[in-house]
Coordinates of N, CA and C in Angstrom, one line a residue:
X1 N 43.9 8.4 -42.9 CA 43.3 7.2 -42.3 C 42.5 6.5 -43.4
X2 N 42.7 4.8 -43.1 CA 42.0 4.3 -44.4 C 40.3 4.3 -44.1
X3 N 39.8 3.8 -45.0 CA 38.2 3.8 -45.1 C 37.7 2.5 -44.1
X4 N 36.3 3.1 -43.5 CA 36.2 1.8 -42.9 C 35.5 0.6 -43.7
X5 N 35.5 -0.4 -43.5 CA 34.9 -1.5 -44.0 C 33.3 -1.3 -44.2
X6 N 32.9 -1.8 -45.5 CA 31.3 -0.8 -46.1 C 30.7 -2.3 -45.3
X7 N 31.2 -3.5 -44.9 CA 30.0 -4.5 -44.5 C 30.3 -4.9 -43.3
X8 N 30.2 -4.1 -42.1 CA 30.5 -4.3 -41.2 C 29.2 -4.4 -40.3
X9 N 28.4 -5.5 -40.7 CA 27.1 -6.0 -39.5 C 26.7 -5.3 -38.0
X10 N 27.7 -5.6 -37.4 CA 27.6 -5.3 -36.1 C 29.0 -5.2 -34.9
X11 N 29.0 -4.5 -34.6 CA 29.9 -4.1 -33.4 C 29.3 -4.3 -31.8
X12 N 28.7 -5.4 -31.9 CA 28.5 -5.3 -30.2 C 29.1 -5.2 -29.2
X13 N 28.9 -5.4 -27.7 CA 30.2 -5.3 -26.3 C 31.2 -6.5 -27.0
X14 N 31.9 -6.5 -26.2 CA 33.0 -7.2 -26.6 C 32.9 -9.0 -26.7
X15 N 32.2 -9.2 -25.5 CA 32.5 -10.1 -25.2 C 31.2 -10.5 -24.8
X16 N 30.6 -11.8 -24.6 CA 29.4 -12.5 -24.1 C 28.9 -12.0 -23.2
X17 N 29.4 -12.3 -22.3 CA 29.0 -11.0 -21.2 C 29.0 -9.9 -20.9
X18 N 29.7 -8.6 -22.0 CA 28.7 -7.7 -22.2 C 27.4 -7.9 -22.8
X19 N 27.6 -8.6 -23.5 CA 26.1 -8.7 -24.6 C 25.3 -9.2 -23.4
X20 N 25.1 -9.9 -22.7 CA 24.3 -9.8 -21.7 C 23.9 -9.2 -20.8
X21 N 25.1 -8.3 -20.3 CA 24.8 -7.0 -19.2 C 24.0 -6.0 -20.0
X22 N 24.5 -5.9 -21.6 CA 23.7 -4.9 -22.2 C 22.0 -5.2 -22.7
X23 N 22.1 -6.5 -23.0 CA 20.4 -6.8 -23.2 C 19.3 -6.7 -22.6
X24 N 19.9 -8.0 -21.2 CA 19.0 -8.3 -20.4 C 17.7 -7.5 -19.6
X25 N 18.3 -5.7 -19.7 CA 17.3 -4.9 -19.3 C 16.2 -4.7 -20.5
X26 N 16.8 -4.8 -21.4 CA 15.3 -4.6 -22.4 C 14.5 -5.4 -22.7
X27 N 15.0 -6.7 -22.5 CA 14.7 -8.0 -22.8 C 13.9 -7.8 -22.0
X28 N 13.9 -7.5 -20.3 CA 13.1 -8.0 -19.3 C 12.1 -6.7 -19.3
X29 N 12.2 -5.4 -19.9 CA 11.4 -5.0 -19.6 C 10.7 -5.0 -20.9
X30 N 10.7 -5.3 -22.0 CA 9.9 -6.0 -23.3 C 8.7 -7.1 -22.6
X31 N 9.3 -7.9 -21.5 CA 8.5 -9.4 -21.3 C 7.8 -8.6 -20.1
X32 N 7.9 -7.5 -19.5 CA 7.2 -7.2 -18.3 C 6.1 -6.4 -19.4
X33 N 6.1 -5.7 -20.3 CA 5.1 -5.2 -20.7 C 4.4 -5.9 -21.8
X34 N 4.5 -7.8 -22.0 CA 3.8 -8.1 -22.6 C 3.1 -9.3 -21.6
X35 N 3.3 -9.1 -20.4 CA 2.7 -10.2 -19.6 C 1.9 -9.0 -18.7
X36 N 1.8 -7.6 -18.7 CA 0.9 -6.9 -18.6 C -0.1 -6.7 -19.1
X37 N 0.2 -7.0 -20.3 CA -1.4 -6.8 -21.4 C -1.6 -8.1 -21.6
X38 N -1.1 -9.5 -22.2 CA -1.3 -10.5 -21.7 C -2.0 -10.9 -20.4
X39 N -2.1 -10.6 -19.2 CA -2.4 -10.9 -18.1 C -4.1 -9.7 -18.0
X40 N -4.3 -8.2 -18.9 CA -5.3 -7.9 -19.0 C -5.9 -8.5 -19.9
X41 N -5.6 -9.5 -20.8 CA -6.6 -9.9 -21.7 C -7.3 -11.1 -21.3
X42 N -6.2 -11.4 -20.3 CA -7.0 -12.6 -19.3 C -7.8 -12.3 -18.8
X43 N -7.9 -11.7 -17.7 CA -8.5 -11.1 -16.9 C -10.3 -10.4 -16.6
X44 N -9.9 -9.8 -18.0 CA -10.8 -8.8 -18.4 C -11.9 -9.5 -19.4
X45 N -12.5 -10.1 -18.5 CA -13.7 -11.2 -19.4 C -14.3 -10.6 -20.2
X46 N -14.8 -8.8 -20.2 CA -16.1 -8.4 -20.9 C -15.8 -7.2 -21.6
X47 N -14.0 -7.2 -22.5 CA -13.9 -5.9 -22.6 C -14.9 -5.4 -23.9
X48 N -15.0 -3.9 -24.0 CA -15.5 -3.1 -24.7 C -14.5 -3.0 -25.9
X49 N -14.7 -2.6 -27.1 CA -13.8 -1.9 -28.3 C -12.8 -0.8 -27.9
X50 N -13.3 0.1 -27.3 CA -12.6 1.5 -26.7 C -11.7 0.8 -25.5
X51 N -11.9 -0.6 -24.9 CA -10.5 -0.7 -23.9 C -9.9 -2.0 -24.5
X52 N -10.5 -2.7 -25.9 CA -9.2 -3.1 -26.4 C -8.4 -2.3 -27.6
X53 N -9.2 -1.6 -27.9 CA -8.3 -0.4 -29.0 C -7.0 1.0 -27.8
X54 N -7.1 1.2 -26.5 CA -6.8 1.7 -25.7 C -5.9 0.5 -25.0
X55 N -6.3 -0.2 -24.4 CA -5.1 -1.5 -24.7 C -3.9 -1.9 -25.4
X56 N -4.5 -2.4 -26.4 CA -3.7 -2.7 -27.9 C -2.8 -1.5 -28.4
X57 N -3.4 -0.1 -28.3 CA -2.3 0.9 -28.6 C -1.0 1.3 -27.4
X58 N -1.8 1.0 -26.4 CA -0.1 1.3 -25.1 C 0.7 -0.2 -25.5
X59 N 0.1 -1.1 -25.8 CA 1.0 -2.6 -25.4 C 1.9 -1.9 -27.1
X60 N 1.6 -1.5 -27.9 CA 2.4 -1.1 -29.2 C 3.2 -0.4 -28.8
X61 N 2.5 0.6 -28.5 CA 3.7 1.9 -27.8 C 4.9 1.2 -26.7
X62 N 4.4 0.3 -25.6 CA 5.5 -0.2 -25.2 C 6.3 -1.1 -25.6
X63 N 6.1 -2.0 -27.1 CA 6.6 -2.7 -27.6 C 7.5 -1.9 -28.8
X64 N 7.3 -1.0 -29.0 CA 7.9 0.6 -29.8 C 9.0 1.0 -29.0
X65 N 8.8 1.5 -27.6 CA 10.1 1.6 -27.0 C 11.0 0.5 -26.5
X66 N 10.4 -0.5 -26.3 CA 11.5 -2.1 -26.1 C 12.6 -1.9 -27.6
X67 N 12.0 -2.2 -28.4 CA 12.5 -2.3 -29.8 C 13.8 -0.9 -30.4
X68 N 13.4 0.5 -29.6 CA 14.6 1.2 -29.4 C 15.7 1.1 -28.5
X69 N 15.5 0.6 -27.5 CA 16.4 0.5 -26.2 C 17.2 -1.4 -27.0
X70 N 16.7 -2.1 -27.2 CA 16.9 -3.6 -27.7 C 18.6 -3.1 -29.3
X71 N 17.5 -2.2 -29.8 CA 18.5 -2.0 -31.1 C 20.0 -1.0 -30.5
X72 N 19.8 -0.3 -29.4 CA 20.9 0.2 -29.2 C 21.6 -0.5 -28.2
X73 N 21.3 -1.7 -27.1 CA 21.6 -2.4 -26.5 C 22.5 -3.5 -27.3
X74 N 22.1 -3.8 -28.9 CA 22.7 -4.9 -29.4 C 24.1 -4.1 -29.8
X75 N 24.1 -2.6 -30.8 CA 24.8 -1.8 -31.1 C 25.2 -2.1 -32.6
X76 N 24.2 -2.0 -33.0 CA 24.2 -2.0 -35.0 C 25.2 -1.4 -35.5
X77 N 25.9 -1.4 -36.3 CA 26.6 -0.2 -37.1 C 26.2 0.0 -38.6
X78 N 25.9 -0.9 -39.2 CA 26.0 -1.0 -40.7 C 24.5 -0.5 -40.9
X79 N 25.2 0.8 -41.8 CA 23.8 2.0 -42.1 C 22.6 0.8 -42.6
X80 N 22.4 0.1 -43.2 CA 21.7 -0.6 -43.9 C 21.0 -1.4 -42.7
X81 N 21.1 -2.4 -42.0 CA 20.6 -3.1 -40.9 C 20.4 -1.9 -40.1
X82 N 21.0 -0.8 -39.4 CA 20.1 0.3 -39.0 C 18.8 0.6 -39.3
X83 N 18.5 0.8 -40.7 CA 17.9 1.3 -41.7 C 16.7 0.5 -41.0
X84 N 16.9 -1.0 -41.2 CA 15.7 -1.8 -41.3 C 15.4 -2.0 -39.6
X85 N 16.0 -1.7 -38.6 CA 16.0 -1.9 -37.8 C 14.7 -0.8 -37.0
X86 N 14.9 0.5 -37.8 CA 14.4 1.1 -37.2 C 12.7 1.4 -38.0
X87 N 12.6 0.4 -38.3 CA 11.2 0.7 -39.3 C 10.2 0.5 -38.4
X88 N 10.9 -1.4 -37.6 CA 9.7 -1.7 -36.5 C 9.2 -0.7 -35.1
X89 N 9.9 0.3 -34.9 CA 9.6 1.0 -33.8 C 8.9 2.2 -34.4
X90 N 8.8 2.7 -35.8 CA 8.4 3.6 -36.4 C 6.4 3.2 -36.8
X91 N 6.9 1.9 -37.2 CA 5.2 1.1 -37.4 C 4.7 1.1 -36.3
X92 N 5.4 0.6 -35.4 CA 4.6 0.1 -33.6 C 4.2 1.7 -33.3
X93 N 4.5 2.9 -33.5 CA 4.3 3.6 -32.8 C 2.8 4.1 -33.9
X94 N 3.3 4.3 -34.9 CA 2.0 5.0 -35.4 C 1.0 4.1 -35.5
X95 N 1.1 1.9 -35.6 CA -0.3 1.7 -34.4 C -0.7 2.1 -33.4
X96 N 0.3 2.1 -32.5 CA -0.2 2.7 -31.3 C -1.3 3.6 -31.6
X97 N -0.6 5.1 -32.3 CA -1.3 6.1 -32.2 C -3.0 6.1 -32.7
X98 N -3.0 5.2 -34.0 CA -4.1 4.8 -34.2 C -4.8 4.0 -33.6
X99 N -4.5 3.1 -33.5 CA -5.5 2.3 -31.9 C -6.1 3.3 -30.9
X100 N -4.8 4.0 -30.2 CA -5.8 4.8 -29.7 C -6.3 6.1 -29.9
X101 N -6.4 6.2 -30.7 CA -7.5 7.7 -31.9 C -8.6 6.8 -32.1
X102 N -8.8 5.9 -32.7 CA -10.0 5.5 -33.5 C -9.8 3.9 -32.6
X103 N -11.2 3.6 -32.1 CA -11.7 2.5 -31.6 C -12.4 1.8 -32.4
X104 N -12.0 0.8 -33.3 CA -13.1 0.3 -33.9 C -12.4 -1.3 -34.2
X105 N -13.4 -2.8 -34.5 CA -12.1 -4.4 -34.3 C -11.6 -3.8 -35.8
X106 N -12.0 -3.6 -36.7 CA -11.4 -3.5 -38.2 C -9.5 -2.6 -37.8
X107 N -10.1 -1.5 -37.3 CA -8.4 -0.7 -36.7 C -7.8 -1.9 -36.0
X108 N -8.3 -2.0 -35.1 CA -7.1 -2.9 -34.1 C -6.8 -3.9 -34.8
X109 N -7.7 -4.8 -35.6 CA -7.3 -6.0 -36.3 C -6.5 -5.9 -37.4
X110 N -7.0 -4.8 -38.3 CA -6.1 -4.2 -39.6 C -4.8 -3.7 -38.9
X111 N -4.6 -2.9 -38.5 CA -3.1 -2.0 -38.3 C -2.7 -3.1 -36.9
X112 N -3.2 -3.7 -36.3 CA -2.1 -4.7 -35.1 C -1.6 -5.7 -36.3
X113 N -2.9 -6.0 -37.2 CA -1.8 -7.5 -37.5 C -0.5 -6.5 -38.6
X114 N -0.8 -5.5 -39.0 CA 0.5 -4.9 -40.2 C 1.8 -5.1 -39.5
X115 N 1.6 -4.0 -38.4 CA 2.5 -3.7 -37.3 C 3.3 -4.9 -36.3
X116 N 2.2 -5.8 -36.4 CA 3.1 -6.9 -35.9 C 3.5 -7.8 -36.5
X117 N 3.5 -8.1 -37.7 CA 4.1 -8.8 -39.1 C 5.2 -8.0 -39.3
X118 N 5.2 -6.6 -39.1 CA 6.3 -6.3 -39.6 C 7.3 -6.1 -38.3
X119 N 7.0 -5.8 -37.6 CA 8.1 -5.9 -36.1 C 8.6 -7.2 -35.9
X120 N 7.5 -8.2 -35.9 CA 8.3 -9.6 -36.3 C 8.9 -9.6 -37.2
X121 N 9.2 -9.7 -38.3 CA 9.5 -9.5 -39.5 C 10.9 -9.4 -39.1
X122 N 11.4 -7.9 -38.9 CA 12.8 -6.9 -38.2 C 13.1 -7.9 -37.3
X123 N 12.5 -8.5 -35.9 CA 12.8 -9.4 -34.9 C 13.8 -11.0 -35.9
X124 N 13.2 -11.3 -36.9 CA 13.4 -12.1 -36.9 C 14.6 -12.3 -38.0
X125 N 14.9 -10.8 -38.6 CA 15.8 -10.9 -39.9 C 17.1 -10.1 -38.8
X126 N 16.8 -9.5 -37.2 CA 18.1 -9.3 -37.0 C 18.4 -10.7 -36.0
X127 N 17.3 -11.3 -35.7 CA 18.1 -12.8 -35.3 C 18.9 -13.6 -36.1
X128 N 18.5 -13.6 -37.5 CA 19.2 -14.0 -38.1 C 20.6 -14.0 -38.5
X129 N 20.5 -12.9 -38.9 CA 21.7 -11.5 -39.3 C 23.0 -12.1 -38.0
X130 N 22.3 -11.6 -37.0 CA 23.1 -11.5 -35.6 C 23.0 -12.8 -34.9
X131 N 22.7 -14.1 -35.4 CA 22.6 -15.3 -34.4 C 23.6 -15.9 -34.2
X132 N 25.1 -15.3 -34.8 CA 26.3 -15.9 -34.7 C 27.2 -14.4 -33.5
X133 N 26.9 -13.7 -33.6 CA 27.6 -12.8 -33.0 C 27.0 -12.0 -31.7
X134 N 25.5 -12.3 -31.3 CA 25.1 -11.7 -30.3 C 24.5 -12.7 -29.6
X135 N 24.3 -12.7 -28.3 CA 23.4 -14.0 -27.3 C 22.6 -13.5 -27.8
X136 N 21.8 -12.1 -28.2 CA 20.2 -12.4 -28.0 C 19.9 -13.2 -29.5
X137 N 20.2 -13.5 -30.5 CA 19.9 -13.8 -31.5 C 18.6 -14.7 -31.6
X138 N 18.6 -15.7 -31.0 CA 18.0 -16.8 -31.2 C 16.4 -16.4 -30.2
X139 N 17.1 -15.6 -28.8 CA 15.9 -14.7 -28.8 C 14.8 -13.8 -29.3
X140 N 15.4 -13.2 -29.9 CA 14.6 -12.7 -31.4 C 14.6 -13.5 -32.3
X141 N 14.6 -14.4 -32.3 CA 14.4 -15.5 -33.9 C 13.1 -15.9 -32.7
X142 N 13.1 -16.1 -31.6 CA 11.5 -16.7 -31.1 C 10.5 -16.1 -31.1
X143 N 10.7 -14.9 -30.6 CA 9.7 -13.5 -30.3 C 9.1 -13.2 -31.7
X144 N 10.3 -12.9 -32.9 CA 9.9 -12.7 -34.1 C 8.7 -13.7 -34.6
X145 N 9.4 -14.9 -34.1 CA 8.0 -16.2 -35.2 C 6.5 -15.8 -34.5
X146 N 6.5 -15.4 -33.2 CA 5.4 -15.1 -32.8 C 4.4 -14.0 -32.9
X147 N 5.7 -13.0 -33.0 CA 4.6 -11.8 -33.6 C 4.2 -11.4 -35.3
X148 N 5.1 -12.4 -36.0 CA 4.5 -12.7 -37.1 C 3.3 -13.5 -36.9
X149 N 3.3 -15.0 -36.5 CA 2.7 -15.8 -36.2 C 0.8 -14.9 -35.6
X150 N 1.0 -14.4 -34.8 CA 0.5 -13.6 -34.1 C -0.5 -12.3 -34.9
X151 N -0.2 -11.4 -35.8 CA 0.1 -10.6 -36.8 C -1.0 -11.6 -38.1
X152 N -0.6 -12.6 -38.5 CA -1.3 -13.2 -39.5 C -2.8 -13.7 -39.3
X153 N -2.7 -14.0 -37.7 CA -4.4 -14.9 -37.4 C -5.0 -13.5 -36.8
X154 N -4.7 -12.4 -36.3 CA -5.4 -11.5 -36.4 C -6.6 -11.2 -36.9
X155 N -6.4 -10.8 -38.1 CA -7.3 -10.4 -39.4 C -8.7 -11.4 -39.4
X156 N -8.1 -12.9 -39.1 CA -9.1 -13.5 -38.9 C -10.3 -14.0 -38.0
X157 N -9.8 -12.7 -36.9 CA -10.6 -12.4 -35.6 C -11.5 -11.5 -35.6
X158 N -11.5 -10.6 -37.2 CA -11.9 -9.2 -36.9 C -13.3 -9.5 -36.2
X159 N -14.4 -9.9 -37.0 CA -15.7 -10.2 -37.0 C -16.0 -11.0 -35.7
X160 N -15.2 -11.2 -34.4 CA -15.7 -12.0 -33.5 C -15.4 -11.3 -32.4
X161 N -14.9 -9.9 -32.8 CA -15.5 -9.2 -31.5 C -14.2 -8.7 -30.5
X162 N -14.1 -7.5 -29.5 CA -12.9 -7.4 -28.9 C -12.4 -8.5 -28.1
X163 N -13.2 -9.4 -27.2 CA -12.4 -10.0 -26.5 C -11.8 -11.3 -27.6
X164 N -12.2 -11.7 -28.8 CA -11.4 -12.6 -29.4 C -10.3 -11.9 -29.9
X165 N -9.9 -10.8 -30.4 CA -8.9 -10.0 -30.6 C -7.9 -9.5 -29.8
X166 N -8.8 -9.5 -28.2 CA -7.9 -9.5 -27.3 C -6.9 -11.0 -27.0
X167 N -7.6 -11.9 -27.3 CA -7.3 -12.7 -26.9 C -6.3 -13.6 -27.7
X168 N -6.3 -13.5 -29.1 CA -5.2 -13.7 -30.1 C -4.1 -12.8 -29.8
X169 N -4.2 -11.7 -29.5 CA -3.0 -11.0 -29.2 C -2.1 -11.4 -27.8
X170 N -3.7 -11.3 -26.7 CA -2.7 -11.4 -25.5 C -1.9 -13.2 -25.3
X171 N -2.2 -14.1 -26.4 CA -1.8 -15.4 -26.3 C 0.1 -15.2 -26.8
X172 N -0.1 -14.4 -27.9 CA 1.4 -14.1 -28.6 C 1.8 -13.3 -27.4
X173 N 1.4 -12.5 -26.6 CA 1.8 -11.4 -25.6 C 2.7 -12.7 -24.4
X174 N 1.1 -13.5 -24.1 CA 2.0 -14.1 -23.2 C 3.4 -15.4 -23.5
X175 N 3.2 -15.6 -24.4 CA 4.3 -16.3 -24.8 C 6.0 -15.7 -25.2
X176 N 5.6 -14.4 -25.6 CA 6.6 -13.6 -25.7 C 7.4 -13.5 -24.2
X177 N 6.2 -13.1 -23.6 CA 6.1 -12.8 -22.0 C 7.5 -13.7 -21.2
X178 N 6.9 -15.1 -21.6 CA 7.8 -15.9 -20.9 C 9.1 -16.7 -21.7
X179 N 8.9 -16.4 -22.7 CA 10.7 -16.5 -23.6 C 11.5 -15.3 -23.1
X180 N 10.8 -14.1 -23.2 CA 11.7 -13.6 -23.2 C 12.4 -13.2 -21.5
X181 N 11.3 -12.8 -20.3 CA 11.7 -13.3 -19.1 C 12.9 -14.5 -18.9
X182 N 12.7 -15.3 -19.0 CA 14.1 -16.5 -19.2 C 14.9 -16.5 -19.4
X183 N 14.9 -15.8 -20.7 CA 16.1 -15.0 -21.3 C 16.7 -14.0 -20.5
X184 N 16.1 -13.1 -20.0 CA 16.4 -11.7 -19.3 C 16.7 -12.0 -18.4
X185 N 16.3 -13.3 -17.2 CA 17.0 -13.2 -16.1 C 18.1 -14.4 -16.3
X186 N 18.3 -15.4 -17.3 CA 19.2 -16.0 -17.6 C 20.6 -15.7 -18.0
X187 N 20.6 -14.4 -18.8 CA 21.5 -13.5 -18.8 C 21.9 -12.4 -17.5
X188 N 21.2 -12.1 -16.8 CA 21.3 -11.5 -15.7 C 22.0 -12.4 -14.7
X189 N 21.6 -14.1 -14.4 CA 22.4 -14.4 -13.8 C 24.1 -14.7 -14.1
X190 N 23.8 -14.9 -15.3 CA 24.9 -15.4 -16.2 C 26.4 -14.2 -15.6
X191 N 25.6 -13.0 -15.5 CA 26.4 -10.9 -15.5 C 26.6 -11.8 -13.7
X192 N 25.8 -11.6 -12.8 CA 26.1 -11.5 -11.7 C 27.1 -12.5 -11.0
X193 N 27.0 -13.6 -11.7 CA 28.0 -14.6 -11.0 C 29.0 -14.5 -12.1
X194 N 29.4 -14.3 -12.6 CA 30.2 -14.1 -13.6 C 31.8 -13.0 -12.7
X195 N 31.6 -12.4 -12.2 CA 32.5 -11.6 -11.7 C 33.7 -12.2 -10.9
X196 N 34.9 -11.6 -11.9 CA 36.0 -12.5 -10.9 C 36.6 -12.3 -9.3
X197 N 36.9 -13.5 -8.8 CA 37.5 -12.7 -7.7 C 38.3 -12.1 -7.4
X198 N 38.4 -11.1 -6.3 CA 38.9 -9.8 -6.0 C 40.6 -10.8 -5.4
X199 N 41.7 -9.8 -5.4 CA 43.0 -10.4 -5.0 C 42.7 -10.8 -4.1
X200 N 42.2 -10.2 -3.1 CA 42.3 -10.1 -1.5 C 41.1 -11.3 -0.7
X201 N 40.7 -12.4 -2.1 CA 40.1 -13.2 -1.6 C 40.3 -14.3 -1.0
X202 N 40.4 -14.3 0.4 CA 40.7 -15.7 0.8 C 40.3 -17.0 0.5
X203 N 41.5 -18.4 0.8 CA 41.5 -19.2 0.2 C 41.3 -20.0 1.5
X204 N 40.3 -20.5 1.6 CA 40.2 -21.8 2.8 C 40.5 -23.0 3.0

């Protein structure tokens, strides 16, 4: 048997609408857990350091596992874009973990904005990569600009305290929130009416 092809990007579902059937659950549950913490940073007019460092580390953590289920939902092959794909779930988690170990704005502002420069970062080099061959592409080319975007003005929040920190983040949260919802049930509709009709369907 011959060798396989050394540049072979990606193998996704076959056709458009797998790539849809296969995303739209990560996609939608990615946007449900950033319009959660989004929606707490609203909310939560008077937070403490200890509930935005306890915050800020679950919304990583759930932005850690979006980003595994997302990478196997698209279906990478080429060891190399594997490689880099899997850096951003590896960073998000050990923010997470530090966020919630150590409460203090310098952690949350130092290691959120790293972790989210560089998860955007991955977001935004496999939209690229993949914006000819997979629907979600261009969805990750949006999410990416934000959590870079997001990730950069951080730093410049440190000194103004948790809810300004909360509130730089949960602004990128909610915007993510609602691109990517759109996305997730616009492909969802796309899967459900999509299905051909059965022989046995009458013709009126």
């Amino acid at each position: 048997m011959g060798a396989a092809p050394h540049d072979v990007t990606v193998q996704p579902p076959h056709n458009p609408l797998d790539q849809a059937a296969a995303v739209w659950p990560p996609l939608l549950f990615r946007a449900v857990v950033a319009a959660a913490y989004g929606a707490l940073t609203i909310f939560w007019t008077q937070p403490s350091v200890q509930v935005a460092s306890i915050a800020g580390g679950l919304y990583l953590l759930g932005l850690a596992a979006s980003a595994v289920w997302m990478e196997r939902a698209i279906g990478l092959r080429d060891s190399a874009d594997r490689w880099v794909v899997w850096i951003a779930p590896g960073f998000l988690l050990s923010g997470a973990v530090l966020n919630l170990w150590i409460h203090t704005d310098a952690m949350f502002a130092q290691v959120g904005a790293l972790v989210l420069v560089i998860a955007g970062a991955v977001d935004l080099y496999v939209g690229i990569r993949q914006r000819r061959t997979t629907v979600v592409g261009r969805d990750l080319i949006a999410v990416g600009a934000v959590s870079v975007a997001t990730g950069l003005l951080l730093p410049l929040f440190e000194g103004a305290g948790a809810h300004a920190l909360l509130g730089v983040t949960g602004g990128g949260a909610v915007i993510t929130a609602v691109v990517l919802a759109i996305a997730a049930f616009g492909y969802r509709h796309d899967v459900r009416h999509s299905a051909p009709a059965g022989p046995a369907d009458p013709v009126n």
